[in-house]
Amino acid sequence: MPISAKETLSTLLRTVEEEIIPLTRDGVASGSKVFGAAILSRNDLKPLTVSTNNEKVSPLLHGEINCIQEFFTKDFPDPASRPDPRADCIFLATHEPCSLCLSGIAWSGFREFYYLFTYEDSRDLFSIPYDIDILQQVFRVPGTEAEVDVERRALYNRENKFFTGRSFLDLVERLETDEEKEHFLAEIKRVKALYNALSDTYQEGKKAGTQTASAWK
């Protein structure tokens, strides 16, 4: 029986709060960014792998990429017993995946992902604009359209042959009652607020000159 939008949303929020944030708290203390991720079982939404950004070690270890690496090499190194990313898993990202992480999700075979914060949130709330910058500067090829029309275009296809990406707010729209929608909008706001202190720690470390492997702070 398919898992309802209500149960999915409740579990995703709980996973962020109870599983990802504790790891991210340690990560930002070392200079890594606030981005985290988890891979969940499609059958019961049980976390299979949980991780956070580790750019202290490598600029490529974004939360999603670190999570994928740990899923394949640490938690399920044996292909015979590894859950199939295509059929058995859904992917959770705390922040809308950047171009690197979108490619990692696609190449790894994950067909469905959800995210809490949007690109605009990453830019405006966390002072990290590079997700948008790289998609615009590297992948948005100039054409014959007027600039205003180019700006209206989405930065990537959220539904394509490789995956479907949805925000937590998309799940809210699928809830059955106004009461449920109000409840979960409040829960999303509450869990998002937990990131304020994490962002402060990261920004303070950046100002203090904390060294990481990332070229883009």
JSON list of C-alpha atoms in Angstrom, two decimals:
[
{"chain": "A", "resi": 1, "resn": "MET", "atom": "CA", "xyz": [0.00, 0.00, 0.00]},
{"chain": "A", "resi": 2, "resn": "PRO", "atom": "CA", "xyz": [1.48, 3.40, -0.98]},
{"chain": "A", "resi": 3, "resn": "ILE", "atom": "CA", "xyz": [2.65, 5.61, 1.87]},
{"chain": "A", "resi": 4, "resn": "SER", "atom": "CA", "xyz": [0.51, 8.73, 2.21]},
{"chain": "A", "resi": 5, "resn": "ALA", "atom": "CA", "xyz": [1.77, 12.27, 1.73]},
{"chain": "A", "resi": 6, "resn": "LYS", "atom": "CA", "xyz": [1.03, 12.89, 5.41]},
{"chain": "A", "resi": 7, "resn": "GLU", "atom": "CA", "xyz": [3.17, 9.99, 6.61]},
{"chain": "A", "resi": 8, "resn": "THR", "atom": "CA", "xyz": [5.91, 10.84, 4.13]},
{"chain": "A", "resi": 9, "resn": "LEU", "atom": "CA", "xyz": [6.06, 14.47, 5.22]},
{"chain": "A", "resi": 10, "resn": "SER", "atom": "CA", "xyz": [5.99, 13.57, 8.92]},
{"chain": "A", "resi": 11, "resn": "THR", "atom": "CA", "xyz": [8.85, 11.08, 8.49]},
{"chain": "A", "resi": 12, "resn": "LEU", "atom": "CA", "xyz": [10.96, 13.42, 6.38]},
{"chain": "A", "resi": 13, "resn": "LEU", "atom": "CA", "xyz": [10.67, 16.20, 8.95]},
{"chain": "A", "resi": 14, "resn": "ARG", "atom": "CA", "xyz": [11.51, 13.80, 11.78]},
{"chain": "A", "resi": 15, "resn": "THR", "atom": "CA", "xyz": [14.51, 12.48, 9.88]},
{"chain": "A", "resi": 16, "resn": "VAL", "atom": "CA", "xyz": [15.84, 15.99, 9.35]},
{"chain": "A", "resi": 17, "resn": "GLU", "atom": "CA", "xyz": [15.38, 16.94, 12.99]},
{"chain": "A", "resi": 18, "resn": "GLU", "atom": "CA", "xyz": [16.50, 13.74, 14.70]},
{"chain": "A", "resi": 19, "resn": "GLU", "atom": "CA", "xyz": [19.00, 12.22, 12.28]},
{"chain": "A", "resi": 20, "resn": "ILE", "atom": "CA", "xyz": [20.53, 14.87, 10.02]},
{"chain": "A", "resi": 21, "resn": "ILE", "atom": "CA", "xyz": [20.73, 17.97, 12.24]},
{"chain": "A", "resi": 22, "resn": "PRO", "atom": "CA", "xyz": [22.90, 16.31, 14.94]},
{"chain": "A", "resi": 23, "resn": "LEU", "atom": "CA", "xyz": [25.45, 15.38, 12.26]},
{"chain": "A", "resi": 24, "resn": "THR", "atom": "CA", "xyz": [25.27, 18.83, 10.70]},
{"chain": "A", "resi": 25, "resn": "ARG", "atom": "CA", "xyz": [25.82, 20.47, 14.07]},
{"chain": "A", "resi": 26, "resn": "ASP", "atom": "CA", "xyz": [29.20, 18.73, 14.28]},
{"chain": "A", "resi": 27, "resn": "GLY", "atom": "CA", "xyz": [29.90, 19.49, 10.62]},
{"chain": "A", "resi": 28, "resn": "VAL", "atom": "CA", "xyz": [29.41, 23.24, 10.81]},
{"chain": "A", "resi": 29, "resn": "ALA", "atom": "CA", "xyz": [31.57, 23.35, 13.92]},
{"chain": "A", "resi": 30, "resn": "SER", "atom": "CA", "xyz": [34.43, 22.06, 11.75]},
{"chain": "A", "resi": 31, "resn": "GLY", "atom": "CA", "xyz": [33.75, 24.55, 8.95]},
{"chain": "A", "resi": 32, "resn": "SER", "atom": "CA", "xyz": [31.53, 22.47, 6.66]},
{"chain": "A", "resi": 33, "resn": "LYS", "atom": "CA", "xyz": [28.30, 23.86, 5.23]},
{"chain": "A", "resi": 34, "resn": "VAL", "atom": "CA", "xyz": [24.78, 23.22, 6.55]},
{"chain": "A", "resi": 35, "resn": "PHE", "atom": "CA", "xyz": [23.66, 20.79, 3.86]},
{"chain": "A", "resi": 36, "resn": "GLY", "atom": "CA", "xyz": [22.67, 17.23, 4.80]},
{"chain": "A", "resi": 37, "resn": "ALA", "atom": "CA", "xyz": [20.97, 14.23, 3.26]},
{"chain": "A", "resi": 38, "resn": "ALA", "atom": "CA", "xyz": [19.47, 10.81, 3.91]},
{"chain": "A", "resi": 39, "resn": "ILE", "atom": "CA", "xyz": [18.50, 7.76, 1.91]},
{"chain": "A", "resi": 40, "resn": "LEU", "atom": "CA", "xyz": [15.28, 6.13, 3.09]},
{"chain": "A", "resi": 41, "resn": "SER", "atom": "CA", "xyz": [13.65, 2.78, 2.43]},
{"chain": "A", "resi": 42, "resn": "ARG", "atom": "CA", "xyz": [10.72, 3.21, 0.07]},
{"chain": "A", "resi": 43, "resn": "ASN", "atom": "CA", "xyz": [8.77, 0.49, 1.89]},
{"chain": "A", "resi": 44, "resn": "ASP", "atom": "CA", "xyz": [8.72, 1.97, 5.40]},
{"chain": "A", "resi": 45, "resn": "LEU", "atom": "CA", "xyz": [10.74, 5.23, 5.16]},
{"chain": "A", "resi": 46, "resn": "LYS", "atom": "CA", "xyz": [13.35, 3.86, 7.54]},
{"chain": "A", "resi": 47, "resn": "PRO", "atom": "CA", "xyz": [16.68, 5.73, 7.22]},
{"chain": "A", "resi": 48, "resn": "LEU", "atom": "CA", "xyz": [19.28, 3.59, 5.48]},
{"chain": "A", "resi": 49, "resn": "THR", "atom": "CA", "xyz": [22.08, 6.15, 5.32]},
{"chain": "A", "resi": 50, "resn": "VAL", "atom": "CA", "xyz": [22.31, 9.61, 6.87]},
{"chain": "A", "resi": 51, "resn": "SER", "atom": "CA", "xyz": [25.09, 12.10, 6.25]},
{"chain": "A", "resi": 52, "resn": "THR", "atom": "CA", "xyz": [26.08, 15.75, 6.11]},
{"chain": "A", "resi": 53, "resn": "ASN", "atom": "CA", "xyz": [28.43, 18.04, 4.21]},
{"chain": "A", "resi": 54, "resn": "ASN", "atom": "CA", "xyz": [32.13, 17.27, 4.74]},
{"chain": "A", "resi": 55, "resn": "GLU", "atom": "CA", "xyz": [33.95, 19.90, 2.73]},
{"chain": "A", "resi": 56, "resn": "LYS", "atom": "CA", "xyz": [36.50, 20.02, 5.52]},
{"chain": "A", "resi": 57, "resn": "VAL", "atom": "CA", "xyz": [37.89, 16.93, 3.75]},
{"chain": "A", "resi": 58, "resn": "SER", "atom": "CA", "xyz": [36.93, 17.51, 0.10]},
{"chain": "A", "resi": 59, "resn": "PRO", "atom": "CA", "xyz": [35.06, 20.18, -1.87]},
{"chain": "A", "resi": 60, "resn": "LEU", "atom": "CA", "xyz": [33.10, 17.37, -3.55]},
{"chain": "A", "resi": 61, "resn": "LEU", "atom": "CA", "xyz": [31.67, 15.95, -0.34]},
{"chain": "A", "resi": 62, "resn": "HIS", "atom": "CA", "xyz": [28.44, 17.87, -0.39]},
{"chain": "A", "resi": 63, "resn": "GLY", "atom": "CA", "xyz": [25.77, 16.45, 1.89]},
{"chain": "A", "resi": 64, "resn": "GLU", "atom": "CA", "xyz": [24.13, 14.48, -0.90]},
{"chain": "A", "resi": 65, "resn": "ILE", "atom": "CA", "xyz": [27.38, 13.19, -2.41]},
{"chain": "A", "resi": 66, "resn": "ASN", "atom": "CA", "xyz": [28.73, 12.21, 1.01]},
{"chain": "A", "resi": 67, "resn": "CYS", "atom": "CA", "xyz": [25.47, 10.36, 1.67]},
{"chain": "A", "resi": 68, "resn": "ILE", "atom": "CA", "xyz": [25.66, 8.50, -1.65]},
{"chain": "A", "resi": 69, "resn": "GLN", "atom": "CA", "xyz": [29.29, 7.55, -1.02]},
{"chain": "A", "resi": 70, "resn": "GLU", "atom": "CA", "xyz": [28.49, 6.18, 2.43]},
{"chain": "A", "resi": 71, "resn": "PHE", "atom": "CA", "xyz": [25.45, 4.29, 1.12]},
{"chain": "A", "resi": 72, "resn": "PHE", "atom": "CA", "xyz": [27.50, 2.47, -1.54]},
{"chain": "A", "resi": 73, "resn": "THR", "atom": "CA", "xyz": [30.85, 2.04, 0.21]},
{"chain": "A", "resi": 74, "resn": "LYS", "atom": "CA", "xyz": [30.13, 1.93, 3.95]},
{"chain": "A", "resi": 75, "resn": "ASP", "atom": "CA", "xyz": [26.55, 0.93, 4.75]},
{"chain": "A", "resi": 76, "resn": "PHE", "atom": "CA", "xyz": [25.88, -1.38, 1.78]},
{"chain": "A", "resi": 77, "resn": "PRO", "atom": "CA", "xyz": [29.20, -2.30, 0.15]},
{"chain": "A", "resi": 78, "resn": "ASP", "atom": "CA", "xyz": [27.89, -5.67, -1.07]},
{"chain": "A", "resi": 79, "resn": "PRO", "atom": "CA", "xyz": [25.83, -5.20, -4.27]},
{"chain": "A", "resi": 80, "resn": "ALA", "atom": "CA", "xyz": [23.97, -8.44, -3.56]},
{"chain": "A", "resi": 81, "resn": "SER", "atom": "CA", "xyz": [22.40, -7.10, -0.37]},
{"chain": "A", "resi": 82, "resn": "ARG", "atom": "CA", "xyz": [22.27, -3.40, -1.24]},
{"chain": "A", "resi": 83, "resn": "PRO", "atom": "CA", "xyz": [18.81, -1.85, -1.63]},
{"chain": "A", "resi": 84, "resn": "ASP", "atom": "CA", "xyz": [18.20, -0.88, -5.25]},
{"chain": "A", "resi": 85, "resn": "PRO", "atom": "CA", "xyz": [18.26, 2.94, -5.53]},
{"chain": "A", "resi": 86, "resn": "ARG", "atom": "CA", "xyz": [15.78, 2.77, -8.41]},
{"chain": "A", "resi": 87, "resn": "ALA", "atom": "CA", "xyz": [13.15, 0.59, -6.75]},
{"chain": "A", "resi": 88, "resn": "ASP", "atom": "CA", "xyz": [13.82, 0.50, -3.01]},
{"chain": "A", "resi": 89, "resn": "CYS", "atom": "CA", "xyz": [14.84, 4.02, -1.98]},
{"chain": "A", "resi": 90, "resn": "ILE", "atom": "CA", "xyz": [13.85, 7.66, -1.85]},
{"chain": "A", "resi": 91, "resn": "PHE", "atom": "CA", "xyz": [16.35, 10.46, -1.36]},
{"chain": "A", "resi": 92, "resn": "LEU", "atom": "CA", "xyz": [16.06, 13.29, 1.14]},
{"chain": "A", "resi": 93, "resn": "ALA", "atom": "CA", "xyz": [18.08, 16.50, 0.85]},
{"chain": "A", "resi": 94, "resn": "THR", "atom": "CA", "xyz": [17.81, 19.26, 3.41]},
{"chain": "A", "resi": 95, "resn": "HIS", "atom": "CA", "xyz": [18.45, 21.81, 0.66]},
{"chain": "A", "resi": 96, "resn": "GLU", "atom": "CA", "xyz": [17.54, 21.66, -3.00]},
{"chain": "A", "resi": 97, "resn": "PRO", "atom": "CA", "xyz": [20.43, 19.78, -4.63]},
{"chain": "A", "resi": 98, "resn": "CYS", "atom": "CA", "xyz": [23.04, 21.74, -6.56]},
{"chain": "A", "resi": 99, "resn": "SER", "atom": "CA", "xyz": [24.18, 20.75, -10.05]},
{"chain": "A", "resi": 100, "resn": "LEU", "atom": "CA", "xyz": [26.84, 18.39, -8.65]},
{"chain": "A", "resi": 101, "resn": "CYS", "atom": "CA", "xyz": [24.33, 16.66, -6.40]},
{"chain": "A", "resi": 102, "resn": "LEU", "atom": "CA", "xyz": [21.60, 16.50, -9.04]},
{"chain": "A", "resi": 103, "resn": "SER", "atom": "CA", "xyz": [24.07, 14.65, -11.24]},
{"chain": "A", "resi": 104, "resn": "GLY", "atom": "CA", "xyz": [25.10, 12.40, -8.36]},
{"chain": "A", "resi": 105, "resn": "ILE", "atom": "CA", "xyz": [21.48, 11.49, -7.65]},
{"chain": "A", "resi": 106, "resn": "ALA", "atom": "CA", "xyz": [20.85, 10.77, -11.33]},
{"chain": "A", "resi": 107, "resn": "TRP", "atom": "CA", "xyz": [24.04, 8.72, -11.87]},
{"chain": "A", "resi": 108, "resn": "SER", "atom": "CA", "xyz": [23.32, 6.70, -8.71]},
{"chain": "A", "resi": 109, "resn": "GLY", "atom": "CA", "xyz": [19.86, 5.73, -9.88]},
{"chain": "A", "resi": 110, "resn": "PHE", "atom": "CA", "xyz": [17.70, 7.42, -7.25]},
{"chain": "A", "resi": 111, "resn": "ARG", "atom": "CA", "xyz": [14.38, 8.15, -8.93]},
{"chain": "A", "resi": 112, "resn": "GLU", "atom": "CA", "xyz": [12.73, 10.41, -6.34]},
{"chain": "A", "resi": 113, "resn": "PHE", "atom": "CA", "xyz": [14.02, 13.09, -3.99]},
{"chain": "A", "resi": 114, "resn": "TYR", "atom": "CA", "xyz": [12.54, 15.62, -1.58]},
{"chain": "A", "resi": 115, "resn": "TYR", "atom": "CA", "xyz": [14.04, 18.82, -0.19]},
{"chain": "A", "resi": 116, "resn": "LEU", "atom": "CA", "xyz": [13.21, 21.21, 2.66]},
{"chain": "A", "resi": 117, "resn": "PHE", "atom": "CA", "xyz": [14.95, 24.46, 1.61]},
{"chain": "A", "resi": 118, "resn": "THR", "atom": "CA", "xyz": [14.90, 25.88, -1.92]},
{"chain": "A", "resi": 119, "resn": "TYR", "atom": "CA", "xyz": [17.80, 27.41, -3.87]},
{"chain": "A", "resi": 120, "resn": "GLU", "atom": "CA", "xyz": [16.43, 30.83, -2.96]},
{"chain": "A", "resi": 121, "resn": "ASP", "atom": "CA", "xyz": [16.49, 29.86, 0.72]},
{"chain": "A", "resi": 122, "resn": "SER", "atom": "CA", "xyz": [20.14, 28.79, 0.40]},
{"chain": "A", "resi": 123, "resn": "ARG", "atom": "CA", "xyz": [20.96, 32.17, -1.14]},
{"chain": "A", "resi": 124, "resn": "ASP", "atom": "CA", "xyz": [18.81, 34.43, 1.02]},
{"chain": "A", "resi": 125, "resn": "LEU", "atom": "CA", "xyz": [18.75, 32.67, 4.41]},
{"chain": "A", "resi": 126, "resn": "PHE", "atom": "CA", "xyz": [22.21, 31.07, 4.40]},
{"chain": "A", "resi": 127, "resn": "SER", "atom": "CA", "xyz": [24.24, 33.48, 2.22]},
{"chain": "A", "resi": 128, "resn": "ILE", "atom": "CA", "xyz": [25.23, 30.59, -0.06]},
{"chain": "A", "resi": 129, "resn": "PRO", "atom": "CA", "xyz": [24.33, 31.66, -3.63]},
{"chain": "A", "resi": 130, "resn": "TYR", "atom": "CA", "xyz": [26.48, 29.20, -5.57]},
{"chain": "A", "resi": 131, "resn": "ASP", "atom": "CA", "xyz": [23.78, 26.65, -6.40]},
{"chain": "A", "resi": 132, "resn": "ILE", "atom": "CA", "xyz": [21.97, 29.27, -8.46]},
{"chain": "A", "resi": 133, "resn": "ASP", "atom": "CA", "xyz": [25.16, 30.92, -9.71]},
{"chain": "A", "resi": 134, "resn": "ILE", "atom": "CA", "xyz": [26.65, 27.72, -11.14]},
{"chain": "A", "resi": 135, "resn": "LEU", "atom": "CA", "xyz": [23.41, 26.62, -12.81]},
{"chain": "A", "resi": 136, "resn": "GLN", "atom": "CA", "xyz": [23.05, 30.04, -14.40]},
{"chain": "A", "resi": 137, "resn": "GLN", "atom": "CA", "xyz": [26.68, 30.66, -15.34]},
{"chain": "A", "resi": 138, "resn": "VAL", "atom": "CA", "xyz": [27.67, 27.15, -16.45]},
{"chain": "A", "resi": 139, "resn": "PHE", "atom": "CA", "xyz": [24.50, 25.52, -17.76]},
{"chain": "A", "resi": 140, "resn": "ARG", "atom": "CA", "xyz": [22.24, 28.34, -18.96]},
{"chain": "A", "resi": 141, "resn": "VAL", "atom": "CA", "xyz": [23.38, 28.74, -22.57]},
{"chain": "A", "resi": 142, "resn": "PRO", "atom": "CA", "xyz": [22.41, 32.08, -24.18]},
{"chain": "A", "resi": 143, "resn": "GLY", "atom": "CA", "xyz": [19.91, 31.85, -27.03]},
{"chain": "A", "resi": 144, "resn": "THR", "atom": "CA", "xyz": [17.60, 34.11, -28.98]},
{"chain": "A", "resi": 145, "resn": "GLU", "atom": "CA", "xyz": [15.22, 34.70, -26.08]},
{"chain": "A", "resi": 146, "resn": "ALA", "atom": "CA", "xyz": [14.98, 38.02, -24.31]},
{"chain": "A", "resi": 147, "resn": "GLU", "atom": "CA", "xyz": [16.77, 38.09, -20.97]},
{"chain": "A", "resi": 148, "resn": "VAL", "atom": "CA", "xyz": [13.48, 38.44, -19.12]},
{"chain": "A", "resi": 149, "resn": "ASP", "atom": "CA", "xyz": [12.25, 35.22, -20.73]},
{"chain": "A", "resi": 150, "resn": "VAL", "atom": "CA", "xyz": [15.46, 33.40, -19.83]},
{"chain": "A", "resi": 151, "resn": "GLU", "atom": "CA", "xyz": [15.06, 34.45, -16.21]},
{"chain": "A", "resi": 152, "resn": "ARG", "atom": "CA", "xyz": [11.57, 32.95, -16.11]},
{"chain": "A", "resi": 153, "resn": "ARG", "atom": "CA", "xyz": [12.83, 29.50, -17.08]},
{"chain": "A", "resi": 154, "resn": "ALA", "atom": "CA", "xyz": [13.38, 26.89, -14.38]},
{"chain": "A", "resi": 155, "resn": "LEU", "atom": "CA", "xyz": [17.01, 26.16, -13.56]},
{"chain": "A", "resi": 156, "resn": "TYR", "atom": "CA", "xyz": [16.53, 22.43, -14.16]},
{"chain": "A", "resi": 157, "resn": "ASN", "atom": "CA", "xyz": [13.78, 19.91, -14.97]},
{"chain": "A", "resi": 158, "resn": "ARG", "atom": "CA", "xyz": [12.33, 18.64, -11.71]},
{"chain": "A", "resi": 159, "resn": "GLU", "atom": "CA", "xyz": [10.57, 15.86, -13.62]},
{"chain": "A", "resi": 160, "resn": "ASN", "atom": "CA", "xyz": [12.71, 14.04, -16.19]},
{"chain": "A", "resi": 161, "resn": "LYS", "atom": "CA", "xyz": [13.72, 10.54, -17.31]},
{"chain": "A", "resi": 162, "resn": "PHE", "atom": "CA", "xyz": [16.14, 10.18, -14.38]},
{"chain": "A", "resi": 163, "resn": "PHE", "atom": "CA", "xyz": [14.26, 11.49, -11.36]},
{"chain": "A", "resi": 164, "resn": "THR", "atom": "CA", "xyz": [11.42, 13.54, -9.91]},
{"chain": "A", "resi": 165, "resn": "GLY", "atom": "CA", "xyz": [12.28, 16.22, -7.37]},
{"chain": "A", "resi": 166, "resn": "ARG", "atom": "CA", "xyz": [9.71, 17.69, -4.99]},
{"chain": "A", "resi": 167, "resn": "SER", "atom": "CA", "xyz": [9.84, 20.20, -2.16]},
{"chain": "A", "resi": 168, "resn": "PHE", "atom": "CA", "xyz": [8.25, 19.60, 1.22]},
{"chain": "A", "resi": 169, "resn": "LEU", "atom": "CA", "xyz": [5.71, 22.26, 0.24]},
{"chain": "A", "resi": 170, "resn": "ASP", "atom": "CA", "xyz": [4.73, 20.14, -2.76]},
{"chain": "A", "resi": 171, "resn": "LEU", "atom": "CA", "xyz": [3.83, 17.40, -0.29]},
{"chain": "A", "resi": 172, "resn": "VAL", "atom": "CA", "xyz": [1.75, 19.86, 1.74]},
{"chain": "A", "resi": 173, "resn": "GLU", "atom": "CA", "xyz": [-0.34, 20.52, -1.37]},
{"chain": "A", "resi": 174, "resn": "ARG", "atom": "CA", "xyz": [-1.17, 16.81, -1.53]},
{"chain": "A", "resi": 175, "resn": "LEU", "atom": "CA", "xyz": [-2.61, 16.70, 2.01]},
{"chain": "A", "resi": 176, "resn": "GLU", "atom": "CA", "xyz": [-6.31, 16.10, 2.30]},
{"chain": "A", "resi": 177, "resn": "THR", "atom": "CA", "xyz": [-7.52, 18.73, 4.76]},
{"chain": "A", "resi": 178, "resn": "ASP", "atom": "CA", "xyz": [-6.83, 22.37, 5.54]},
{"chain": "A", "resi": 179, "resn": "GLU", "atom": "CA", "xyz": [-6.14, 21.38, 9.14]},
{"chain": "A", "resi": 180, "resn": "GLU", "atom": "CA", "xyz": [-3.38, 18.99, 8.02]},
{"chain": "A", "resi": 181, "resn": "LYS", "atom": "CA", "xyz": [-1.92, 21.64, 5.74]},
{"chain": "A", "resi": 182, "resn": "GLU", "atom": "CA", "xyz": [-1.82, 24.24, 8.51]},
{"chain": "A", "resi": 183, "resn": "HIS", "atom": "CA", "xyz": [-0.22, 21.76, 10.90]},
{"chain": "A", "resi": 184, "resn": "PHE", "atom": "CA", "xyz": [2.55, 20.78, 8.51]},
{"chain": "A", "resi": 185, "resn": "LEU", "atom": "CA", "xyz": [3.23, 24.32, 7.35]},
{"chain": "A", "resi": 186, "resn": "ALA", "atom": "CA", "xyz": [3.85, 25.15, 11.00]},
{"chain": "A", "resi": 187, "resn": "GLU", "atom": "CA", "xyz": [6.08, 22.07, 11.39]},
{"chain": "A", "resi": 188, "resn": "ILE", "atom": "CA", "xyz": [8.10, 23.00, 8.31]},
{"chain": "A", "resi": 189, "resn": "LYS", "atom": "CA", "xyz": [8.59, 26.49, 9.70]},
{"chain": "A", "resi": 190, "resn": "ARG", "atom": "CA", "xyz": [9.67, 25.07, 13.07]},
{"chain": "A", "resi": 191, "resn": "VAL", "atom": "CA", "xyz": [12.20, 22.64, 11.61]},
{"chain": "A", "resi": 192, "resn": "LYS", "atom": "CA", "xyz": [13.58, 25.29, 9.26]},
{"chain": "A", "resi": 193, "resn": "ALA", "atom": "CA", "xyz": [14.16, 27.54, 12.27]},
{"chain": "A", "resi": 194, "resn": "LEU", "atom": "CA", "xyz": [16.44, 24.90, 13.78]},
{"chain": "A", "resi": 195, "resn": "TYR", "atom": "CA", "xyz": [18.92, 25.75, 11.05]},
{"chain": "A", "resi": 196, "resn": "ASN", "atom": "CA", "xyz": [19.35, 29.34, 12.22]},
{"chain": "A", "resi": 197, "resn": "ALA", "atom": "CA", "xyz": [21.91, 28.39, 14.87]},
{"chain": "A", "resi": 198, "resn": "LEU", "atom": "CA", "xyz": [23.67, 26.02, 12.47]},
{"chain": "A", "resi": 199, "resn": "SER", "atom": "CA", "xyz": [24.00, 28.78, 9.91]},
{"chain": "A", "resi": 200, "resn": "ASP", "atom": "CA", "xyz": [25.31, 31.19, 12.55]},
{"chain": "A", "resi": 201, "resn": "THR", "atom": "CA", "xyz": [28.00, 28.70, 13.53]},
{"chain": "A", "resi": 202, "resn": "TYR", "atom": "CA", "xyz": [29.04, 28.23, 9.90]},
{"chain": "A", "resi": 203, "resn": "GLN", "atom": "CA", "xyz": [29.12, 31.97, 9.15]},
{"chain": "A", "resi": 204, "resn": "GLU", "atom": "CA", "xyz": [31.09, 32.72, 12.31]},
{"chain": "A", "resi": 205, "resn": "GLY", "atom": "CA", "xyz": [33.63, 30.08, 11.36]},
{"chain": "A", "resi": 206, "resn": "LYS", "atom": "CA", "xyz": [33.89, 31.54, 7.87]},
{"chain": "A", "resi": 207, "resn": "LYS", "atom": "CA", "xyz": [34.55, 35.01, 9.29]},
{"chain": "A", "resi": 208, "resn": "ALA", "atom": "CA", "xyz": [37.16, 33.56, 11.65]},
{"chain": "A", "resi": 209, "resn": "GLY", "atom": "CA", "xyz": [38.99, 31.99, 8.71]},
{"chain": "A", "resi": 210, "resn": "THR", "atom": "CA", "xyz": [38.21, 28.33, 9.39]},
{"chain": "A", "resi": 211, "resn": "GLN", "atom": "CA", "xyz": [39.99, 26.32, 6.72]},
{"chain": "A", "resi": 212, "resn": "THR", "atom": "CA", "xyz": [38.15, 23.82, 4.52]},
{"chain": "A", "resi": 213, "resn": "ALA", "atom": "CA", "xyz": [38.79, 22.25, 1.12]},
{"chain": "A", "resi": 214, "resn": "SER", "atom": "CA", "xyz": [36.05, 24.28, -0.56]},
{"chain": "A", "resi": 215, "resn": "ALA", "atom": "CA", "xyz": [36.92, 27.16, -2.88]},
{"chain": "A", "resi": 216, "resn": "TRP", "atom": "CA", "xyz": [33.46, 28.69, -2.41]},
{"chain": "A", "resi": 217, "resn": "LYS", "atom": "CA", "xyz": [32.52, 29.60, 1.15]}
]
